[in-house]
Short mmCIF file of C-alpha atoms in Angstrom, two decimals:
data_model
loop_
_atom_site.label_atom_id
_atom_site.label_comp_id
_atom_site.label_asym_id
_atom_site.label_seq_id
_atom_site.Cartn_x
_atom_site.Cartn_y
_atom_site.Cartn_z
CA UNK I 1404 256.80 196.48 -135.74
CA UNK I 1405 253.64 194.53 -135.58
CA UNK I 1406 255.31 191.55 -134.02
CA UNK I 1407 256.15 194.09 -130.97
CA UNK I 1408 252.72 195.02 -130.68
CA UNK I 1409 251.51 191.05 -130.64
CA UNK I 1410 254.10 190.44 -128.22
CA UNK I 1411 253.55 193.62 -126.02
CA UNK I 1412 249.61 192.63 -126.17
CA UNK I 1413 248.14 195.84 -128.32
CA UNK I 1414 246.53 193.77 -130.76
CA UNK I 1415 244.90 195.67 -133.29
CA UNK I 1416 240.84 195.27 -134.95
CA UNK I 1417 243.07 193.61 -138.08
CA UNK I 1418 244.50 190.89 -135.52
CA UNK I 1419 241.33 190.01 -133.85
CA UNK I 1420 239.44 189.68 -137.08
CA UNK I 1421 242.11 187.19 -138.26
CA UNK I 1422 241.94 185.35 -135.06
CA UNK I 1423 238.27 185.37 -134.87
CA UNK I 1424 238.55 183.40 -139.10
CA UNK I 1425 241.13 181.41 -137.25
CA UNK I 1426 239.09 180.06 -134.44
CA UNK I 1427 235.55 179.44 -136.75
CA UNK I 1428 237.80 177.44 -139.13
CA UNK I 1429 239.57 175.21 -136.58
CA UNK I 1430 236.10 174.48 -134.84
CA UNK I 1431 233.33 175.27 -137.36
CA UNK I 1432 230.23 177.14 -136.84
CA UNK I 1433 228.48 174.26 -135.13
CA UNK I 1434 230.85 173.94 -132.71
CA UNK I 1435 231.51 177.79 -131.78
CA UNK I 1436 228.14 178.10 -130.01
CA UNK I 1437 228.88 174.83 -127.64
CA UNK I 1438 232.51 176.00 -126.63
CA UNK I 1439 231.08 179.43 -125.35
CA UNK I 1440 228.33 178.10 -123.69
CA UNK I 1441 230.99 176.31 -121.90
CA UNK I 1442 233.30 178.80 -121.18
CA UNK I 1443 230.49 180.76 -120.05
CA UNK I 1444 229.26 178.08 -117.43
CA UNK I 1445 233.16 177.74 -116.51
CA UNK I 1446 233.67 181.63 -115.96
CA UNK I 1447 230.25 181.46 -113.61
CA UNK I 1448 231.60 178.79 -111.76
CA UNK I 1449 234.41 180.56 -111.05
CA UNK I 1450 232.57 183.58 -109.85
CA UNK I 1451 230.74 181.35 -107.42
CA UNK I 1452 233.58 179.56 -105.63
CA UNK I 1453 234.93 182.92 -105.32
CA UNK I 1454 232.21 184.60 -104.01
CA UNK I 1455 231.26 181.73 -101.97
CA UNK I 1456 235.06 182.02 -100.17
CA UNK I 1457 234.52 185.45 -99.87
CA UNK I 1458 231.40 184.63 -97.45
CA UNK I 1459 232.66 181.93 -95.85
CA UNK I 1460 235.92 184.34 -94.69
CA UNK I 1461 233.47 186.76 -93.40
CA UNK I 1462 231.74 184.81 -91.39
CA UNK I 1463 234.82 183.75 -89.81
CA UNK I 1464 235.70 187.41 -88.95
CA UNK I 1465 231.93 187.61 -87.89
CA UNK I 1466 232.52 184.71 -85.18
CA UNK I 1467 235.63 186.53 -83.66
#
């Protein structure tokens, strides 16, 4: 039953707990703090190019 839930994507406080232990043992505590500052700056980045697309489209619609 629990494997259905992983696989369906209801993952439980007990799941995310154990994958949080997983993820500071495979990197260390050191290292945590570094790969979310990057994540961080990549999700920003992201937001930019987006919203910077979604100006550059309305100007087009301006111009016409």
């Amino acid at each position: 039953m629990n494997a259905l839930y992983i696989f369906l994507g209801m993952v439980g406080p007990w799941q995310w707990i154990i994958i949080g232990l997983a993820i500071l043992l495979l990197f260390g505590g050191k290292k945590l703090p570094e790969l979310m500052k990057g994540l961080g700056g990549g999700i920003k980045e992201f937001k930019k190019a987006t919203k910077e697309e979604d100006d550059e489209e309305k100007k087009e619609e301006e111009k016409k």
